[in-house]
mmCIF file of C-alpha atoms and ligand atoms in Angstrom:
data_model
loop_
_atom_site.group_PDB
_atom_site.id
_atom_site.type_symbol
_atom_site.label_atom_id
_atom_site.label_comp_id
_atom_site.label_asym_id
_atom_site.label_seq_id
_atom_site.Cartn_x
_atom_site.Cartn_y
_atom_site.Cartn_z
ATOM 1 C CA UNK D 23 120.674 96.127 92.161
ATOM 2 C CA UNK D 24 117.828 98.606 90.503
ATOM 3 C CA UNK D 25 119.711 100.770 87.314
ATOM 4 C CA UNK D 26 118.929 104.323 88.774
ATOM 5 C CA UNK D 27 118.660 103.149 92.898
ATOM 6 C CA UNK D 28 114.287 103.175 92.135
ATOM 7 C CA UNK D 29 112.203 101.703 95.232
ATOM 8 C CA UNK D 30 108.743 100.369 95.127
ATOM 9 C CA UNK D 31 106.785 100.125 97.599
ATOM 10 C CA UNK D 32 103.796 97.807 97.239
ATOM 11 C CA UNK D 33 100.542 99.590 99.038
ATOM 12 C CA UNK D 34 99.856 103.231 100.361
ATOM 13 C CA UNK D 35 98.729 102.230 103.357
ATOM 14 C CA UNK D 36 100.000 105.061 106.917
ATOM 15 C CA UNK D 37 103.322 102.788 106.403
ATOM 16 C CA UNK D 38 104.033 103.238 102.701
ATOM 17 C CA UNK D 39 103.275 106.622 103.004
ATOM 18 C CA UNK D 40 105.686 107.515 106.208
ATOM 19 C CA UNK D 41 108.697 105.200 104.081
ATOM 20 C CA UNK D 42 107.929 107.252 100.359
ATOM 21 C CA UNK D 43 108.371 110.690 102.110
ATOM 22 C CA UNK D 44 111.139 109.816 103.695
ATOM 23 C CA UNK D 45 113.076 108.005 101.363
ATOM 24 C CA UNK D 46 111.684 111.529 98.713
ATOM 25 C CA UNK D 47 112.835 113.836 101.039
ATOM 26 C CA UNK D 48 116.247 111.906 101.054
ATOM 27 C CA UNK D 49 116.766 112.540 97.974
ATOM 28 C CA UNK D 50 115.456 108.609 96.904
ATOM 29 C CA UNK D 51 113.343 107.697 93.649
ATOM 30 C CA UNK D 52 109.969 106.091 95.369
ATOM 31 C CA UNK D 53 107.532 105.094 93.303
ATOM 32 C CA UNK D 54 104.258 103.463 95.323
ATOM 33 C CA UNK D 55 102.079 100.655 93.659
ATOM 34 C CA UNK D 56 99.035 100.307 95.830
ATOM 35 C CA UNK D 57 96.173 97.982 95.017
ATOM 36 C CA UNK D 58 93.127 100.282 96.080
ATOM 37 C CA UNK D 59 91.186 103.138 94.306
ATOM 38 C CA UNK D 60 93.888 105.959 95.961
ATOM 39 C CA UNK D 61 95.991 106.067 98.900
ATOM 40 C CA UNK D 62 95.143 105.695 102.562
ATOM 41 C CA UNK D 63 95.060 101.717 102.828
ATOM 42 C CA UNK D 64 92.529 101.079 106.669
ATOM 43 C CA UNK D 65 92.311 104.302 106.982
ATOM 44 C CA UNK D 66 88.873 104.624 104.129
ATOM 45 C CA UNK D 67 86.211 105.874 103.013
ATOM 46 C CA UNK D 68 83.114 104.251 101.952
ATOM 47 C CA UNK D 69 81.683 105.628 100.020
ATOM 48 C CA UNK D 70 77.426 105.193 99.814
ATOM 49 C CA UNK D 71 74.402 106.264 97.573
ATOM 50 C CA UNK D 72 72.739 110.172 98.076
ATOM 51 C CA UNK D 73 76.550 111.591 98.896
ATOM 52 C CA UNK D 74 76.413 109.901 102.009
ATOM 53 C CA UNK D 75 80.529 109.121 102.979
ATOM 54 C CA UNK D 76 81.651 106.866 105.447
ATOM 55 C CA UNK D 77 85.262 105.836 107.523
ATOM 56 C CA UNK D 78 85.046 102.138 107.052
ATOM 57 C CA UNK D 79 89.164 100.841 108.718
ATOM 58 C CA UNK D 80 90.419 102.771 111.172
ATOM 59 C CA UNK D 81 89.091 105.335 113.348
ATOM 60 C CA UNK D 82 90.869 107.938 114.611
ATOM 61 C CA UNK D 83 94.396 107.675 115.860
ATOM 62 C CA UNK D 84 96.837 108.858 119.080
ATOM 63 C CA UNK D 85 100.038 110.502 118.625
ATOM 64 C CA UNK D 86 101.736 109.046 121.644
ATOM 65 C CA UNK D 87 105.500 109.259 119.934
ATOM 66 C CA UNK D 88 106.900 112.791 119.361
ATOM 67 C CA UNK D 89 107.705 111.959 115.620
ATOM 68 C CA UNK D 90 104.424 111.332 114.977
ATOM 69 C CA UNK D 91 102.766 114.197 117.363
ATOM 70 C CA UNK D 92 104.729 116.686 115.074
ATOM 71 C CA UNK D 93 102.814 115.484 111.627
ATOM 72 C CA UNK D 94 99.968 115.657 114.223
ATOM 73 C CA UNK D 95 99.917 118.988 114.427
ATOM 74 C CA UNK D 96 101.322 119.574 111.639
ATOM 75 C CA UNK D 97 98.399 118.131 109.685
ATOM 76 C CA UNK D 98 95.660 120.010 112.422
ATOM 77 C CA UNK D 99 97.811 122.953 111.743
ATOM 78 C CA UNK D 100 97.152 122.477 107.618
ATOM 79 C CA UNK D 101 93.822 120.854 107.655
ATOM 80 C CA UNK D 102 94.190 117.757 106.619
ATOM 81 C CA UNK D 103 93.560 116.401 110.643
ATOM 82 C CA UNK D 104 91.105 116.988 113.166
ATOM 83 C CA UNK D 105 90.414 116.970 116.962
ATOM 84 C CA UNK D 106 88.037 114.130 117.476
ATOM 85 C CA UNK D 107 86.454 111.803 119.243
ATOM 86 C CA UNK D 108 88.554 113.132 123.008
ATOM 87 C CA UNK D 109 91.911 113.373 124.818
ATOM 88 C CA UNK D 110 95.108 113.193 121.836
ATOM 89 C CA UNK D 111 92.679 110.926 119.195
ATOM 90 C CA UNK D 112 91.936 113.351 115.471
ATOM 91 C CA UNK D 113 90.425 112.488 112.744
ATOM 92 C CA UNK D 114 91.621 112.450 109.675
ATOM 93 C CA UNK D 115 89.637 115.555 107.142
ATOM 94 C CA UNK D 116 88.609 115.212 105.205
ATOM 95 C CA UNK D 117 88.509 112.107 104.961
ATOM 96 C CA UNK D 118 90.727 109.644 106.598
ATOM 97 C CA UNK D 119 93.099 109.260 103.808
ATOM 98 C CA UNK D 120 94.024 112.583 104.553
ATOM 99 C CA UNK D 121 97.484 111.761 105.725
ATOM 100 C CA UNK D 122 97.921 109.086 103.813
ATOM 101 C CA UNK D 123 97.685 111.110 100.641
ATOM 102 C CA UNK D 124 99.284 113.950 101.497
ATOM 103 C CA UNK D 125 102.639 112.122 102.835
ATOM 104 C CA UNK D 126 102.343 111.554 99.190
ATOM 105 C CA UNK D 127 101.892 114.631 97.589
ATOM 106 C CA UNK D 128 104.340 114.839 94.228
ATOM 107 C CA UNK D 129 105.484 110.427 94.982
ATOM 108 C CA UNK D 130 105.332 108.857 91.837
ATOM 109 C CA UNK D 131 101.986 106.961 93.003
ATOM 110 C CA UNK D 132 99.909 104.277 90.985
ATOM 111 C CA UNK D 133 96.236 103.034 92.293
ATOM 112 C CA UNK D 134 94.725 100.126 91.553
ATOM 113 C CA UNK D 135 97.929 98.808 90.657
ATOM 114 C CA UNK D 136 97.721 95.401 92.634
ATOM 115 C CA UNK D 137 101.291 93.637 92.928
ATOM 116 C CA UNK D 138 101.111 89.726 92.115
ATOM 117 C CA UNK D 139 105.620 88.988 91.620
ATOM 118 C CA UNK D 140 108.309 89.550 92.044
ATOM 119 C CA UNK D 141 110.628 88.680 90.093
ATOM 120 C CA UNK D 142 114.271 89.242 90.595
ATOM 121 C CA UNK D 143 116.026 90.340 87.714
ATOM 122 C CA UNK D 144 120.483 90.802 87.190
ATOM 123 C CA UNK D 145 119.604 94.521 87.782
ATOM 124 C CA UNK D 146 117.407 94.537 90.915
ATOM 125 C CA UNK D 147 113.698 93.394 90.893
ATOM 126 C CA UNK D 148 110.372 93.295 88.868
ATOM 127 C CA UNK D 149 106.970 94.032 89.498
ATOM 128 C CA UNK D 150 104.423 91.661 87.987
ATOM 129 C CA UNK D 151 100.263 92.004 88.456
ATOM 130 C CA UNK D 152 98.826 87.651 89.162
ATOM 131 C CA UNK D 153 99.004 87.683 85.248
ATOM 132 C CA UNK D 154 101.968 88.441 83.962
ATOM 133 C CA UNK D 155 101.498 92.155 82.830
ATOM 134 C CA UNK D 156 105.155 93.663 84.000
ATOM 135 C CA UNK D 157 104.056 97.001 85.774
ATOM 136 C CA UNK D 158 105.358 100.282 86.598
ATOM 137 C CA UNK D 159 106.920 99.951 82.762
ATOM 138 C CA UNK D 160 108.951 97.236 83.365
ATOM 139 C CA UNK D 161 111.118 99.160 85.371
ATOM 140 C CA UNK D 162 114.736 97.639 87.914
ATOM 141 C CA UNK D 163 113.633 98.298 91.785
ATOM 142 C CA UNK D 164 117.567 98.017 94.051
ATOM 143 C CA UNK D 165 114.860 97.622 97.136
ATOM 144 C CA UNK D 166 111.399 96.234 97.314
ATOM 145 C CA UNK D 167 109.172 97.618 100.321
ATOM 146 C CA UNK D 168 106.291 95.872 101.621
ATOM 147 C CA UNK D 169 104.095 97.848 102.844
ATOM 148 C CA UNK D 170 100.759 95.534 102.769
ATOM 149 C CA UNK D 171 99.228 92.984 105.567
ATOM 150 C CA UNK D 172 101.345 89.811 106.226
ATOM 151 C CA UNK D 173 99.165 87.461 104.831
ATOM 152 C CA UNK D 174 100.041 89.760 101.197
ATOM 153 C CA UNK D 175 103.263 90.336 101.545
ATOM 154 C CA UNK D 176 104.334 86.985 102.819
ATOM 155 C CA UNK D 177 101.753 85.394 99.618
ATOM 156 C CA UNK D 178 104.321 88.192 97.645
ATOM 157 C CA UNK D 179 107.792 87.077 99.685
ATOM 158 C CA UNK D 180 106.847 83.709 98.698
ATOM 159 C CA UNK D 181 106.070 83.380 94.861
ATOM 160 C CA UNK D 182 109.575 84.363 94.211
ATOM 161 C CA UNK D 183 111.643 81.862 96.784
ATOM 162 C CA UNK D 184 112.190 85.005 99.358
ATOM 163 C CA UNK D 185 112.033 85.098 103.570
ATOM 164 C CA UNK D 186 111.487 87.953 106.399
ATOM 165 C CA UNK D 187 111.481 85.811 109.369
ATOM 166 C CA UNK D 188 109.070 86.982 112.234
ATOM 167 C CA UNK D 189 106.490 88.162 108.976
ATOM 168 C CA UNK D 190 104.642 84.260 109.138
ATOM 169 C CA UNK D 191 104.236 84.658 113.122
ATOM 170 C CA UNK D 192 101.821 88.650 112.784
ATOM 171 C CA UNK D 193 97.846 87.691 113.356
ATOM 172 C CA UNK D 194 94.915 89.845 112.080
ATOM 173 C CA UNK D 195 91.620 89.813 114.393
ATOM 174 C CA UNK D 196 88.967 90.472 111.345
ATOM 175 C CA UNK D 197 86.086 92.355 111.200
ATOM 176 C CA UNK D 198 82.620 93.096 110.222
ATOM 177 C CA UNK D 199 81.671 96.708 110.100
ATOM 178 C CA UNK D 200 78.557 98.735 109.923
ATOM 179 C CA UNK D 201 77.912 101.455 107.756
ATOM 180 C CA UNK D 202 74.356 102.896 108.041
ATOM 181 C CA UNK D 203 72.524 106.316 107.753
ATOM 182 C CA UNK D 204 69.163 106.357 109.369
ATOM 183 C CA UNK D 205 66.199 108.939 109.414
ATOM 184 C CA UNK D 206 65.677 109.658 113.395
ATOM 185 C CA UNK D 207 67.685 111.497 116.385
ATOM 186 C CA UNK D 208 71.230 110.354 117.824
ATOM 187 C CA UNK D 209 70.893 107.740 119.505
ATOM 188 C CA UNK D 210 73.472 108.709 121.653
ATOM 189 C CA UNK D 211 74.969 111.660 123.117
ATOM 190 C CA UNK D 212 78.854 111.107 122.835
ATOM 191 C CA UNK D 213 80.450 111.118 119.249
ATOM 192 C CA UNK D 214 80.749 107.052 119.470
ATOM 193 C CA UNK D 215 81.243 104.943 122.720
ATOM 194 C CA UNK D 216 83.121 101.158 122.194
ATOM 195 C CA UNK D 217 82.702 98.096 124.425
ATOM 196 C CA UNK D 218 85.253 96.068 126.148
ATOM 197 C CA UNK D 219 83.286 93.228 127.175
ATOM 198 C CA UNK D 220 84.351 90.225 123.683
ATOM 199 C CA UNK D 221 81.546 88.723 123.941
ATOM 200 C CA UNK D 222 79.524 92.005 122.254
ATOM 201 C CA UNK D 223 78.364 92.565 118.856
ATOM 202 C CA UNK D 224 80.224 96.005 118.847
ATOM 203 C CA UNK D 225 83.002 96.840 119.472
ATOM 204 C CA UNK D 226 82.839 100.282 118.615
ATOM 205 C CA UNK D 227 79.740 102.825 117.950
ATOM 206 C CA UNK D 228 80.301 105.814 115.994
ATOM 207 C CA UNK D 229 78.137 109.104 114.821
ATOM 208 C CA UNK D 230 80.438 109.243 112.324
ATOM 209 C CA UNK D 231 79.066 112.677 110.758
ATOM 210 C CA UNK D 232 79.614 114.105 114.317
ATOM 211 C CA UNK D 233 83.390 114.398 112.160
ATOM 212 C CA UNK D 234 85.039 117.125 111.753
ATOM 213 C CA UNK D 235 84.697 117.883 107.408
ATOM 214 C CA UNK D 236 82.055 115.962 107.339
ATOM 215 C CA UNK D 237 78.597 116.357 106.867
ATOM 216 C CA UNK D 238 77.587 115.862 110.399
ATOM 217 C CA UNK D 239 73.835 113.575 109.424
ATOM 218 C CA UNK D 240 72.462 110.620 110.831
ATOM 219 C CA UNK D 241 75.610 108.521 109.586
ATOM 220 C CA UNK D 242 76.064 105.765 112.173
ATOM 221 C CA UNK D 243 79.559 103.041 111.174
ATOM 222 C CA UNK D 244 79.054 100.016 113.288
ATOM 223 C CA UNK D 245 82.405 97.736 114.364
ATOM 224 C CA UNK D 246 82.092 94.345 115.119
ATOM 225 C CA UNK D 247 83.609 91.933 118.162
ATOM 226 C CA UNK D 248 86.106 90.611 117.002
ATOM 227 C CA UNK D 249 84.959 87.155 117.762
ATOM 228 C CA UNK D 250 81.098 87.880 116.536
ATOM 229 C CA UNK D 251 83.806 89.009 113.504
ATOM 230 C CA UNK D 252 85.608 85.935 113.258
ATOM 231 C CA UNK D 253 82.338 83.898 114.300
ATOM 232 C CA UNK D 254 80.387 85.356 110.750
ATOM 233 C CA UNK D 255 83.271 85.990 107.953
ATOM 234 C CA UNK D 256 82.404 83.409 105.002
ATOM 235 C CA UNK D 257 78.980 84.785 105.257
ATOM 236 C CA UNK D 258 77.003 87.368 102.822
ATOM 237 C CA UNK D 259 77.781 90.907 103.465
ATOM 238 C CA UNK D 260 73.922 91.903 103.181
ATOM 239 C CA UNK D 261 72.997 89.265 105.932
ATOM 240 C CA UNK D 262 76.290 90.454 107.648
ATOM 241 C CA UNK D 263 74.320 94.026 106.797
ATOM 242 C CA UNK D 264 71.074 92.580 108.460
ATOM 243 C CA UNK D 265 71.720 91.627 112.050
ATOM 244 C CA UNK D 266 74.155 93.596 112.778
ATOM 245 C CA UNK D 267 71.009 96.152 112.071
ATOM 246 C CA UNK D 268 68.448 94.715 114.346
ATOM 247 C CA UNK D 269 71.871 94.164 117.025
ATOM 248 C CA UNK D 270 72.408 97.685 116.754
ATOM 249 C CA UNK D 271 68.193 98.578 117.098
ATOM 250 C CA UNK D 272 68.629 96.191 119.983
ATOM 251 C CA UNK D 273 70.765 98.924 121.847
ATOM 252 C CA UNK D 274 69.837 102.000 120.767
ATOM 253 C CA UNK D 275 67.271 103.812 119.575
ATOM 254 C CA UNK D 276 68.101 104.410 115.577
ATOM 255 C CA UNK D 277 64.867 106.036 113.254
ATOM 256 C CA UNK D 278 64.315 105.248 110.006
ATOM 257 C CA UNK D 279 67.441 103.182 108.028
ATOM 258 C CA UNK D 280 67.966 105.026 105.557
ATOM 259 C CA UNK D 281 70.786 103.522 103.961
ATOM 260 C CA UNK D 282 72.561 100.236 106.117
ATOM 261 C CA UNK D 283 75.811 97.801 103.874
ATOM 262 C CA UNK D 284 78.093 96.067 106.093
ATOM 263 C CA UNK D 285 82.091 95.582 104.808
ATOM 264 C CA UNK D 286 84.296 92.938 105.568
ATOM 265 C CA UNK D 287 87.791 93.325 106.484
ATOM 266 C CA UNK D 288 89.632 90.140 106.255
ATOM 267 C CA UNK D 289 92.587 90.967 108.494
ATOM 268 C CA UNK D 290 91.498 94.343 110.382
ATOM 269 C CA UNK D 291 93.261 95.320 113.463
ATOM 270 C CA UNK D 292 96.981 93.283 114.868
ATOM 271 C CA UNK D 293 96.510 90.991 117.052
ATOM 272 C CA UNK D 294 100.174 89.473 116.922
ATOM 273 C CA UNK D 295 102.855 91.641 116.483
ATOM 274 C CA UNK D 296 106.440 90.954 114.748
ATOM 275 C CA UNK D 297 107.894 92.605 117.947
ATOM 276 C CA UNK D 298 110.427 95.078 115.815
ATOM 277 C CA UNK D 299 109.632 98.398 114.015
ATOM 278 C CA UNK D 300 110.665 96.656 110.604
ATOM 279 C CA UNK D 301 111.685 93.832 108.927
ATOM 280 C CA UNK D 302 115.103 94.904 105.810
ATOM 281 C CA UNK D 303 117.484 91.767 104.283
ATOM 282 C CA UNK D 304 119.802 94.762 102.428
ATOM 283 C CA UNK D 305 121.701 91.512 101.177
ATOM 284 C CA UNK D 306 118.071 91.003 99.017
ATOM 285 C CA UNK D 307 116.695 94.497 99.734
ATOM 286 C CA UNK D 308 112.202 93.334 100.059
ATOM 287 C CA UNK D 309 112.321 94.363 103.439
ATOM 288 C CA UNK D 310 108.674 94.700 105.663
ATOM 289 C CA UNK D 311 106.840 98.157 107.165
ATOM 290 C CA UNK D 312 103.180 98.069 108.437
ATOM 291 C CA UNK D 313 100.689 97.820 112.436
ATOM 292 C CA UNK D 314 102.440 94.072 112.241
ATOM 293 C CA UNK D 315 105.541 94.665 112.602
ATOM 294 C CA UNK D 316 104.562 96.731 116.342
ATOM 295 C CA UNK D 317 100.562 96.468 116.685
ATOM 296 C CA UNK D 318 97.560 97.416 115.692
ATOM 297 C CA UNK D 319 97.659 101.472 115.519
ATOM 298 C CA UNK D 320 97.949 103.963 112.757
ATOM 299 C CA UNK D 321 100.433 105.833 114.447
ATOM 300 C CA UNK D 322 103.105 102.078 114.913
ATOM 301 C CA UNK D 323 101.892 101.233 111.492
ATOM 302 C CA UNK D 324 103.229 105.040 110.701
ATOM 303 C CA UNK D 325 106.706 104.471 113.431
ATOM 304 C CA UNK D 326 106.587 100.969 111.645
ATOM 305 C CA UNK D 327 107.340 102.283 107.876
ATOM 306 C CA UNK D 328 109.997 105.184 108.964
ATOM 307 C CA UNK D 329 112.107 102.369 110.993
ATOM 308 C CA UNK D 330 112.029 100.321 107.606
ATOM 309 C CA UNK D 331 113.463 104.274 105.626
ATOM 310 C CA UNK D 332 115.857 104.428 107.997
ATOM 311 C CA UNK D 333 116.724 100.132 107.153
ATOM 312 C CA UNK D 334 117.063 101.852 103.673
ATOM 313 C CA UNK D 335 119.671 104.855 104.218
ATOM 314 C CA UNK D 336 121.381 103.349 106.716
ATOM 315 C CA UNK D 337 120.276 105.368 109.974
ATOM 316 C CA UNK D 338 119.908 103.710 113.006
ATOM 317 C CA UNK D 339 116.381 102.942 113.226
ATOM 318 C CA UNK D 340 113.816 104.632 115.975
HETATM 319 C C1 FAD B 413 87.602 98.202 111.359
HETATM 320 C C2 FAD B 413 89.425 98.872 111.643
HETATM 321 C C3 FAD B 413 89.432 99.943 113.191
HETATM 322 C C4 FAD B 413 90.418 100.775 112.853
HETATM 323 N N1 FAD B 413 90.638 101.503 113.942
HETATM 324 C C5 FAD B 413 92.049 101.719 115.135
HETATM 325 C C6 FAD B 413 91.454 103.488 115.125
HETATM 326 O O1 FAD B 413 90.628 103.654 115.724
HETATM 327 N N2 FAD B 413 92.513 104.273 115.920
HETATM 328 C C7 FAD B 413 94.063 103.193 114.574
HETATM 329 O O2 FAD B 413 95.586 103.323 115.821
HETATM 330 N N3 FAD B 413 93.629 102.165 114.338
HETATM 331 C C8 FAD B 413 92.485 101.707 113.818
HETATM 332 N N4 FAD B 413 92.976 100.606 113.026
HETATM 333 C C9 FAD B 413 94.082 99.803 112.364
HETATM 334 C C10 FAD B 413 94.936 100.819 111.331
HETATM 335 O O3 FAD B 413 94.160 101.099 110.666
HETATM 336 C C11 FAD B 413 95.769 100.068 110.103
HETATM 337 O O4 FAD B 413 96.488 99.165 111.785
HETATM 338 C C12 FAD B 413 97.155 101.048 110.026
HETATM 339 O O5 FAD B 413 95.819 102.255 109.268
HETATM 340 C C13 FAD B 413 97.107 100.514 109.473
HETATM 341 O O6 FAD B 413 98.196 100.585 108.103
HETATM 342 P P1 FAD B 413 99.184 99.697 107.067
HETATM 343 O O7 FAD B 413 99.979 101.493 106.288
HETATM 344 O O8 FAD B 413 100.257 99.166 107.758
HETATM 345 O O9 FAD B 413 98.926 98.876 106.005
HETATM 346 P P2 FAD B 413 97.045 99.379 105.462
HETATM 347 O O10 FAD B 413 96.793 100.228 105.763
HETATM 348 O O11 FAD B 413 96.417 97.963 105.445
HETATM 349 O O12 FAD B 413 98.112 99.232 104.333
HETATM 350 C C14 FAD B 413 98.014 98.636 103.520
HETATM 351 C C15 FAD B 413 98.505 99.237 101.614
HETATM 352 O O13 FAD B 413 98.866 97.696 101.032
HETATM 353 C C16 FAD B 413 97.955 97.743 99.745
HETATM 354 N N5 FAD B 413 98.053 96.023 98.753
HETATM 355 C C17 FAD B 413 97.908 94.727 100.177
HETATM 356 N N6 FAD B 413 98.071 93.996 98.595
HETATM 357 C C18 FAD B 413 98.723 94.460 97.429
HETATM 358 C C19 FAD B 413 99.718 94.062 96.444
HETATM 359 N N7 FAD B 413 99.246 93.486 96.462
HETATM 360 N N8 FAD B 413 99.869 95.749 95.256
HETATM 361 C C20 FAD B 413 99.446 96.546 95.497
HETATM 362 N N9 FAD B 413 99.046 96.817 96.761
HETATM 363 C C21 FAD B 413 98.308 96.330 98.494
HETATM 364 C C22 FAD B 413 96.880 97.578 99.652
HETATM 365 O O14 FAD B 413 94.975 98.476 99.253
HETATM 366 C C23 FAD B 413 96.610 98.874 101.421
HETATM 367 O O15 FAD B 413 96.587 100.289 100.589
HETATM 368 C C24 FAD B 413 91.375 99.562 112.641
HETATM 369 C C25 FAD B 413 91.906 99.259 111.250
HETATM 370 C C26 FAD B 413 90.697 98.738 111.071
HETATM 371 C C27 FAD B 413 90.401 97.365 109.309
#
């Protein structure tokens, strides 16, 4: 056990943020570390030139479970989220990261900190960067909760000779995302369109600027389907952007393209989940939460984070 029972949470996506909030509110000292520039994880907003912004990861979230629904209702009342894109769908405002940031308010969060190694010491777990630099001022933690995509979690576990049975079963589909700004009229009337044909180039095309709190202009986010993304996974981002612009132009009218860039998500949406709300080993204090547990949704990742916090608190899983 760490000297003061402090809990480390690796990952400030929605799962890590939900776990952190729950544990903090229950009186635990929590430290959250994320390798990204800010919280949110795959609930992300990318800045482009000239003030352009694109939600290039998760597009919206649904809320079916009453606990998440209550949370979304609260976010909506406070302007952290707003309805968009159809019944029971919401987005973060002014960007998709907003709900994670809101959950982490008042909690010790360090961004730009990639955890490379977990080291077991007599007084608990210490965290290091890949080059051995101590993280969190060398503090010892009673528990370390992993909320990164499973492959990154597995690497950290393997590095300290630990395992969380079930985690290795998780599989993700990759996704190439096109972020585009053009000067023409809207390419279609609806805020977004979805294509469930696995052979299609795009699974999802959104008029991103129509989301509340965005600029309303001609920004488009288009997610390539898993098969297309897999087939082009190792290609360069510029070449992929060019191909995706041509593919988009072939199916919707586009004006002059002012900006086009592609982002590769190696671990985008879970294809095979653990099938349990979370993983926790009380004897080591190591645990895992994230969409890898229950499936490819923001809501499921949130519930997984809540479940892991419940295990740490010794309460029944939801
Ligand atoms: C393109 C795309 C479209 C999607 N569309 C939707 C949608 O429309 N609706 C929906 O509900 N879901 C959607 N999803 C899925 C949804 O985004 C995820 O299920 C959810 O956000 C996962 O949250 P998480 O907290 O489990 O993981 P993440 O959001 O991935 O958070 C994990 C965090 O861990 C950090 N991390 C990783 N390794 C380390 C390390 N070594 N040290 C420190 N930090 C680390 C990462 O930086 C990241 O911030 C989409 C995902 C993608 C990629």
